[in-house]
Short mmCIF file of C-alpha atoms and ligand atoms in Angstrom, two decimals:
data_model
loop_
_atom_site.label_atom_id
_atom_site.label_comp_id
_atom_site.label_asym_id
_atom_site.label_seq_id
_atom_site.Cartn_x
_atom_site.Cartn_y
_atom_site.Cartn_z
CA UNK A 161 61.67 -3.81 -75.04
CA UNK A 162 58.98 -5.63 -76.90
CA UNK A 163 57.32 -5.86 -73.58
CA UNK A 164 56.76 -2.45 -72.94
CA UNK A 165 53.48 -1.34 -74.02
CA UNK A 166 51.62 -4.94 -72.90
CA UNK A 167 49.61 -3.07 -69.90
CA UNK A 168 49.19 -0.12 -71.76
CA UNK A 169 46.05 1.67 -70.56
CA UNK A 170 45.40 -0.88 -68.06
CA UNK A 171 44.73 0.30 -64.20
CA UNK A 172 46.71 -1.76 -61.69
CA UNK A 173 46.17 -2.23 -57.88
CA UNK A 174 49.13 -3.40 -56.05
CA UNK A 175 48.39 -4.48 -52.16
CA UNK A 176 51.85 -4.49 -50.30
CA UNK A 177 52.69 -2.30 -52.97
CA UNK A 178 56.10 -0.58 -50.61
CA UNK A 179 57.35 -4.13 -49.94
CA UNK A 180 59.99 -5.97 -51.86
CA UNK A 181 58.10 -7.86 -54.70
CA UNK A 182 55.11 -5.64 -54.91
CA UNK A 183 57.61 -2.87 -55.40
CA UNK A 184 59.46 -4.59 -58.33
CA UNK A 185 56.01 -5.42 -59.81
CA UNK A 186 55.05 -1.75 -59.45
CA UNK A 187 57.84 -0.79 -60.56
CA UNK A 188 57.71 -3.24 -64.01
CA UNK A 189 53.84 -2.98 -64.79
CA UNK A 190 54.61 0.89 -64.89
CA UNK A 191 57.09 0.20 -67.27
CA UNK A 192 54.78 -1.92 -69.56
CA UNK A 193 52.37 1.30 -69.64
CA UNK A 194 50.28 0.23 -66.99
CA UNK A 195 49.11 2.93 -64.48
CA UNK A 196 49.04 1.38 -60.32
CA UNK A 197 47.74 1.97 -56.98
CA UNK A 198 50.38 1.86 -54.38
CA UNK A 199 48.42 0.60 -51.84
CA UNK A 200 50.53 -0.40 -48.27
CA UNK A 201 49.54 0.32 -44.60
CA UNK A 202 53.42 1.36 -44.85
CA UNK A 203 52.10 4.63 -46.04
CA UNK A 204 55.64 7.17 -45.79
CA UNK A 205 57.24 4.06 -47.94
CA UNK A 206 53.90 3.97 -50.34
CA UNK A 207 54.52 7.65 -50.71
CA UNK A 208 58.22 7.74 -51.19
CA UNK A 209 58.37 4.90 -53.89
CA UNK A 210 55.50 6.95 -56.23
CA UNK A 211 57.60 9.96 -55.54
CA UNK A 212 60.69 7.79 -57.07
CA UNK A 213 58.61 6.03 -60.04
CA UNK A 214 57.00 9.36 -61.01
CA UNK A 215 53.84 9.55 -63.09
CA UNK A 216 50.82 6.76 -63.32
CA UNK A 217 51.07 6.00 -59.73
CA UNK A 218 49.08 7.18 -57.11
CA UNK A 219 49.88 5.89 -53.32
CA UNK A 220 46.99 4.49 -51.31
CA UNK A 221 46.92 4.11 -47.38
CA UNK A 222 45.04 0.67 -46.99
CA UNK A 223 45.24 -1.69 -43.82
CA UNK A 224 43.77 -4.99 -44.67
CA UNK A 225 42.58 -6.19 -41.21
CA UNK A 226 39.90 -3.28 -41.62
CA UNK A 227 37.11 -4.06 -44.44
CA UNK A 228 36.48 -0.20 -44.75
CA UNK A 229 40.14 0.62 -45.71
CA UNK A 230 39.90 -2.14 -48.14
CA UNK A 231 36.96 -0.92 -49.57
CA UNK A 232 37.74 2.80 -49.55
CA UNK A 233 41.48 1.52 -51.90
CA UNK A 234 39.33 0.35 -54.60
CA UNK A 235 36.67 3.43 -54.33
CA UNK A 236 40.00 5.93 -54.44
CA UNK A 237 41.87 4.12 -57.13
CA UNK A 238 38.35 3.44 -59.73
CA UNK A 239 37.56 7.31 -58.97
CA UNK A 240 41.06 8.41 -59.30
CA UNK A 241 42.41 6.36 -62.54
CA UNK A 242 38.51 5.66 -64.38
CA UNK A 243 38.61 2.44 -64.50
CA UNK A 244 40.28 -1.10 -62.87
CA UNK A 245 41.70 -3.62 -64.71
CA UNK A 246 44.11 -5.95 -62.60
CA UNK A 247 44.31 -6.52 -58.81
CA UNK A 248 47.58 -7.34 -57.28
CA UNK A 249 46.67 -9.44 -53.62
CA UNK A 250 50.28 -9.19 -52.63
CA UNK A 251 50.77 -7.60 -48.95
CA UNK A 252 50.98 -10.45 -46.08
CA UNK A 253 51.62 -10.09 -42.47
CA UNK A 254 55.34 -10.31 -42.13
CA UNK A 255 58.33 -9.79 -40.35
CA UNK A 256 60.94 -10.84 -37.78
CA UNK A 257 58.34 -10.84 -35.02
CA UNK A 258 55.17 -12.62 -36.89
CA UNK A 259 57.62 -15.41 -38.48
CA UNK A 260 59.50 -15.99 -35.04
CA UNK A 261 55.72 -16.88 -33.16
CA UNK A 262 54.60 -18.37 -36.08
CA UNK A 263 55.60 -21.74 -35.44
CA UNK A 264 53.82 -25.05 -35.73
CA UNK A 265 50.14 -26.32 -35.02
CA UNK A 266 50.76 -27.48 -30.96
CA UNK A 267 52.37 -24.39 -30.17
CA UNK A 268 50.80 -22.23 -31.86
CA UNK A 269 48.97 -18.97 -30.37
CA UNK A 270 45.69 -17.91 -32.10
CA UNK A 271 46.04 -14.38 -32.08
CA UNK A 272 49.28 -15.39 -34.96
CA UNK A 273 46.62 -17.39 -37.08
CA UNK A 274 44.22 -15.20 -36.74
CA UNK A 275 46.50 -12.40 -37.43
CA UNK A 276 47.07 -14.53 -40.66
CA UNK A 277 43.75 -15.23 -41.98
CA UNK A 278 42.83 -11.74 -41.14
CA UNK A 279 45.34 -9.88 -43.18
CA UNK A 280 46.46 -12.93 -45.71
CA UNK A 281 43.24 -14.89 -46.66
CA UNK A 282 40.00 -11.92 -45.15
CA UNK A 283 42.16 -9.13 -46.73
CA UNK A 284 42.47 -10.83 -49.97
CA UNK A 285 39.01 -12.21 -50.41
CA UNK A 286 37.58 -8.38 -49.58
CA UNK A 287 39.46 -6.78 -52.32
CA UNK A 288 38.22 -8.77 -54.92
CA UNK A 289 34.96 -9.18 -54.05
CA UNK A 290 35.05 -5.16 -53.95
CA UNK A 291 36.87 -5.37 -57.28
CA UNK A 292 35.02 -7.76 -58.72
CA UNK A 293 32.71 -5.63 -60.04
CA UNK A 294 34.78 -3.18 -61.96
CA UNK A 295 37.01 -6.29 -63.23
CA UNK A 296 33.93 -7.38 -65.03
CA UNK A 297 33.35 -4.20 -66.63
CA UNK A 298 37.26 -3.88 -68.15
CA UNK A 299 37.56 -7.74 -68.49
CA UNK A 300 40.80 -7.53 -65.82
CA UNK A 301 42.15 -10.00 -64.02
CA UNK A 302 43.08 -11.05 -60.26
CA UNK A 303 46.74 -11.87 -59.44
CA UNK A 304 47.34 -13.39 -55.80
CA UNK A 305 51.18 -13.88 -54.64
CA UNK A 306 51.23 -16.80 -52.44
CA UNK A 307 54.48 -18.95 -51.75
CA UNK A 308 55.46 -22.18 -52.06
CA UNK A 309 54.57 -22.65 -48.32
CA UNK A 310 51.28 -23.11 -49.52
CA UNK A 311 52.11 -26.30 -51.24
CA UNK A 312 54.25 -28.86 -48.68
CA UNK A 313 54.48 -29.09 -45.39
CA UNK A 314 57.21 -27.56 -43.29
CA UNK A 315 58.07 -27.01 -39.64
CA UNK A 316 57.85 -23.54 -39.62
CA UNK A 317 55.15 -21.15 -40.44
CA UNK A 318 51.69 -22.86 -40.24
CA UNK A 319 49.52 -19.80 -40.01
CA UNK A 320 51.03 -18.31 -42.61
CA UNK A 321 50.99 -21.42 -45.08
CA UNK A 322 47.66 -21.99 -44.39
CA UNK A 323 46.42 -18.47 -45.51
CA UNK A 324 48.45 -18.73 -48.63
CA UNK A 325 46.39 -22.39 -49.01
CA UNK A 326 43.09 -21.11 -48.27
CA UNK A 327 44.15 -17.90 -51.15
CA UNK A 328 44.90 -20.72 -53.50
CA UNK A 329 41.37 -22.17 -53.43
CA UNK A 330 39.61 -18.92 -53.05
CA UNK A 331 41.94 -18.18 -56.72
CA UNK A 332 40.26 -21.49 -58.09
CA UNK A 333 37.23 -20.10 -56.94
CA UNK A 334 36.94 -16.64 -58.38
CA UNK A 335 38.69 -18.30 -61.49
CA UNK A 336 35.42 -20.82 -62.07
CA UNK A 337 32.55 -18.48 -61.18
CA UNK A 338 34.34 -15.13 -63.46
CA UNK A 339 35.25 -16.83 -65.81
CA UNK A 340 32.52 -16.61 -67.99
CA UNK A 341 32.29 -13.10 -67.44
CA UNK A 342 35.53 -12.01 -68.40
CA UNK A 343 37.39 -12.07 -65.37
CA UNK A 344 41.22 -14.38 -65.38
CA UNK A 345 42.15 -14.95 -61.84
CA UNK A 346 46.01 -17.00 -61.00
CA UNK A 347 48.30 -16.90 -58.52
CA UNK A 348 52.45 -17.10 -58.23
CA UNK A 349 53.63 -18.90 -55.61
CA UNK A 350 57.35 -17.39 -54.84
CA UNK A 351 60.12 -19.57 -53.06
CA UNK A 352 62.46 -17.58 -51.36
CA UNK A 353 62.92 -14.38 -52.45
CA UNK A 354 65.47 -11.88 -51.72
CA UNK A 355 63.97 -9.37 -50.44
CA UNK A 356 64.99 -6.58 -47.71
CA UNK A 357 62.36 -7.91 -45.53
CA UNK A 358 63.37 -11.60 -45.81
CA UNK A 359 66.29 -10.72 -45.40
CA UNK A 360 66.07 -8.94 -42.26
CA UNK A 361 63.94 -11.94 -40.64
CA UNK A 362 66.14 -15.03 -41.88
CA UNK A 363 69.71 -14.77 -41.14
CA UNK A 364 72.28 -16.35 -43.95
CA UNK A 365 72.68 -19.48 -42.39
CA UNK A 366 68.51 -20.42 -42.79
CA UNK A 367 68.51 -18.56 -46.22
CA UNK A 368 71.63 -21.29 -46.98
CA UNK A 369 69.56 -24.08 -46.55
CA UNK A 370 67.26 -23.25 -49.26
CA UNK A 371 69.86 -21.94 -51.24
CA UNK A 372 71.04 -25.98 -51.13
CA UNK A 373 67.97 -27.16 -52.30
CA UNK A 374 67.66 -24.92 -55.03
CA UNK A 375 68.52 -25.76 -58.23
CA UNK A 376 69.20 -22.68 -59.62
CA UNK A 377 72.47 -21.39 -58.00
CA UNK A 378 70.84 -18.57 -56.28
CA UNK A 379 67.62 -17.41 -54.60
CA UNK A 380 64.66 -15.66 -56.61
CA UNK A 381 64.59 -11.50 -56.46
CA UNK A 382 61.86 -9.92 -55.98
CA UNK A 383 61.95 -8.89 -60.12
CA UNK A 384 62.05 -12.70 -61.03
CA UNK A 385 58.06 -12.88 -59.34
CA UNK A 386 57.44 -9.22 -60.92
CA UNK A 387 58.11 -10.50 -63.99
CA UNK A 388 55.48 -13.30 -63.61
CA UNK A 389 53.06 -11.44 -62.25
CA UNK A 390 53.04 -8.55 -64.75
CA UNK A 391 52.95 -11.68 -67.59
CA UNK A 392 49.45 -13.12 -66.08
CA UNK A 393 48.40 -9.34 -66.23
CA UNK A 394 48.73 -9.16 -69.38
CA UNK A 395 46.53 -10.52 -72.46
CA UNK A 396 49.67 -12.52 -73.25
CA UNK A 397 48.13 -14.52 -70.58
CA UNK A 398 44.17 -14.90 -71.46
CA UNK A 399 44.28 -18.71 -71.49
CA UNK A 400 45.61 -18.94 -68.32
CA UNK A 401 43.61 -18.68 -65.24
CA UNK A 402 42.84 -20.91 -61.92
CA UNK A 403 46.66 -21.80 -61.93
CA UNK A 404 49.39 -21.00 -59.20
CA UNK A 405 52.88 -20.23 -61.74
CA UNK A 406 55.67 -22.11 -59.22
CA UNK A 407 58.47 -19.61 -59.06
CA UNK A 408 60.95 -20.58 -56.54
CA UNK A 409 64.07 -22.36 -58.89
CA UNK A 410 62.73 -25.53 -58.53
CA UNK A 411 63.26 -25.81 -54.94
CA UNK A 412 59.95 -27.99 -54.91
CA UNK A 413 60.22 -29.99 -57.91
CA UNK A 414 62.05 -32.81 -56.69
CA UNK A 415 62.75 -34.96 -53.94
CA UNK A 416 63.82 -33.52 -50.84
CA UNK A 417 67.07 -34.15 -49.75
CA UNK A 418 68.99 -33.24 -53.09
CA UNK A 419 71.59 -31.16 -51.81
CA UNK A 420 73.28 -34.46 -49.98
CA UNK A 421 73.05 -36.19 -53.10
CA UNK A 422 75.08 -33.54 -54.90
CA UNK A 423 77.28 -33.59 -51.99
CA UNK A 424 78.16 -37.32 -53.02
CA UNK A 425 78.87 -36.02 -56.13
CA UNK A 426 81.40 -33.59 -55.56
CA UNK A 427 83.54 -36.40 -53.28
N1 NAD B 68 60.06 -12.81 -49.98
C1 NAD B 68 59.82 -14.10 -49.99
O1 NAD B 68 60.70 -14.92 -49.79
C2 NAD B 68 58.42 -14.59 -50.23
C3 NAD B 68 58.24 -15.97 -50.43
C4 NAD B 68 56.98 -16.47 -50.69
C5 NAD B 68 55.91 -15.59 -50.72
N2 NAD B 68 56.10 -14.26 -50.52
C6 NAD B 68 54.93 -13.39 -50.57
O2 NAD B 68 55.19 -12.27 -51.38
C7 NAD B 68 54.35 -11.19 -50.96
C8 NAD B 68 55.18 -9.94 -50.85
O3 NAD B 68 56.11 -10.13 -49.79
P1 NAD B 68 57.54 -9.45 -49.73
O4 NAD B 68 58.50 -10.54 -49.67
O5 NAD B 68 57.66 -8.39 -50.74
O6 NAD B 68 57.47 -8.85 -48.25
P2 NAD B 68 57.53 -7.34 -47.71
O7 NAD B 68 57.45 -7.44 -46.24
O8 NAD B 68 58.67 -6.65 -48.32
O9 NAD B 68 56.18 -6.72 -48.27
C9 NAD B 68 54.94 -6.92 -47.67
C10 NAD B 68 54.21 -5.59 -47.67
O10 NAD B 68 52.89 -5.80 -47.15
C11 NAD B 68 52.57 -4.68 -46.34
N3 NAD B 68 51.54 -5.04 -45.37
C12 NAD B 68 51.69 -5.81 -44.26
N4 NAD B 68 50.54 -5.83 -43.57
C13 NAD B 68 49.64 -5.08 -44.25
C14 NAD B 68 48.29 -4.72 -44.03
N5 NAD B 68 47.61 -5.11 -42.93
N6 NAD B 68 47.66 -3.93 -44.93
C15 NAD B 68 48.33 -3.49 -46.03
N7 NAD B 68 49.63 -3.78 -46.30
C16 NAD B 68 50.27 -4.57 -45.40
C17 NAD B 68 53.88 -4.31 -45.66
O11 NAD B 68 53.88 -2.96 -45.19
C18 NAD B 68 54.88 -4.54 -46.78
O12 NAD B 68 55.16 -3.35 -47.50
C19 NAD B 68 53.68 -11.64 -49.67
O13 NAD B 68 52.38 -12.08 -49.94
C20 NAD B 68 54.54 -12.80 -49.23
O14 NAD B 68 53.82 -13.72 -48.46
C21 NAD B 68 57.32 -13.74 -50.28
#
């Protein structure tokens, strides 16, 4: 509870707002005081979620392919709340479809990285430059969710983990040259998480071999990266920025290959 008023009076933009995590984050940074932008090109599920968290949130119709919707979210949600003081970069390209072609490097189609870059890395770099502006003005801050993906290799999902990369260095970026001027920008990397999406596109026998190599004894939920994100929001954060906050329960913080060495252990 002594949480609750640390985004009080702040104005919060949440891309991918109707998804999993950026719903839990919504859903906490309300509870902290703050007052968000619901921003999703899922717009019924934008809608339906403000109509369940009641006051201080407003949803937004944004597609992040287009540079005109992007700009037109910040435009609504500075005219509608006054002011902006933290933008979310959460939505990404998903789903059963996107992760099934997205594949590796030699087989890879371009319209999937492109897709990637577009939405992922373009979308992202749009909204805070269009932000940017206004983030100087209330001294705010820029929160990117990438994923662990972004940080080791793996056989799946090279598009994707690229745009999460590329968001990691364009963090860095706006980090160094905002700094100065007020402006705090980090990312949280998420492993795994549980949401309704994820779950939908990897059935229980791929989410099990994370699960091994995690060394908590469950996947994250999408509140466990809420929570993080809604901390680097805050000014309980403002020595912290051009850092990605690892939350994935420690899944990449050791050597691979741990789960057959507890094996041995059990025998
Ligand atoms: N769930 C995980 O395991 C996991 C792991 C690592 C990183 N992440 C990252 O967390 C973030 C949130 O993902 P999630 O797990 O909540 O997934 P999700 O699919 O539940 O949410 C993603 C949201 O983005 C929206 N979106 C997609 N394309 C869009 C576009 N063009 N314009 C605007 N909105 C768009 C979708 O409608 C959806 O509501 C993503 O950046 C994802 O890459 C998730």
């Amino acid at each position: 509870m002594e949480n609750r008023g640390l985004l009080a009076g702040k104005v919060a933009i949440i891309t991918g707002a109707a998804g999993g995590i950026g719903a839990a984050t919504a859903e906490l940074m309300l509870a902290r005081g703050a007052s968000v932008v619901l921003a999703d090109i899922a717009f019924d599920r934008a809608q339906q979620l403000a109509g369940r968290l009641g006051e201080n949130c407003w949803p937004v119709e944004l597609d992040l392919a287009s540079e005109e919707s992007i700009k037109a979210m910040v435009e609504k949600a500075v005219s509608h709340f006054g002011r902006l003081d933290i933008l979310h970069n959460n939505a990404a390209a998903l789903g059963p479809d996107i992760a099934e072609a997205d594949g590796d490097v030699e087989h890879m189609q371009t319209r999937i990285w492109d897709m990637a870059f577009t939405v992922n890395c373009r979308g992202s770099m749009i909204a805070t430059r269009e932000a940017l502006p206004h983030l100087v003005q209330s001294k705010g801050c820029v929160i990117n969710t990438v994923s662990n993906l972004a940080l080791q290799g793996h056989v799946i999902q090279a598009a994707y983990s690229a745009s999460k990369a590329a968001i990691i260095q364009m963090t860095r970026s706006v980090a160094a040259s905002h700094g100065r001027k007020g402006v705090r920008a980090n990312a949280v990397a998420p492993g795994m998480t549980m949401t309704p999406a994820l779950k939908e596109a990897f059935p229980p026998h791929i989410r099990k071999l994370v699960e091994d190599e995690t060394l908590r004894d469950q996947l994250g939920e999408p509140e466990d990266i809420a929570e993080v994100a809604a901390f680097l929001a805050s000014d309980a954060a403002r020595n912290i920025t051009g850092q990605v906050i690892v939350a994935d329960g420690g899944l990449a913080s050791h050597v691979p290959g741990i789960a057959g060495f507890m094996a041995l252990g059990d025998n």
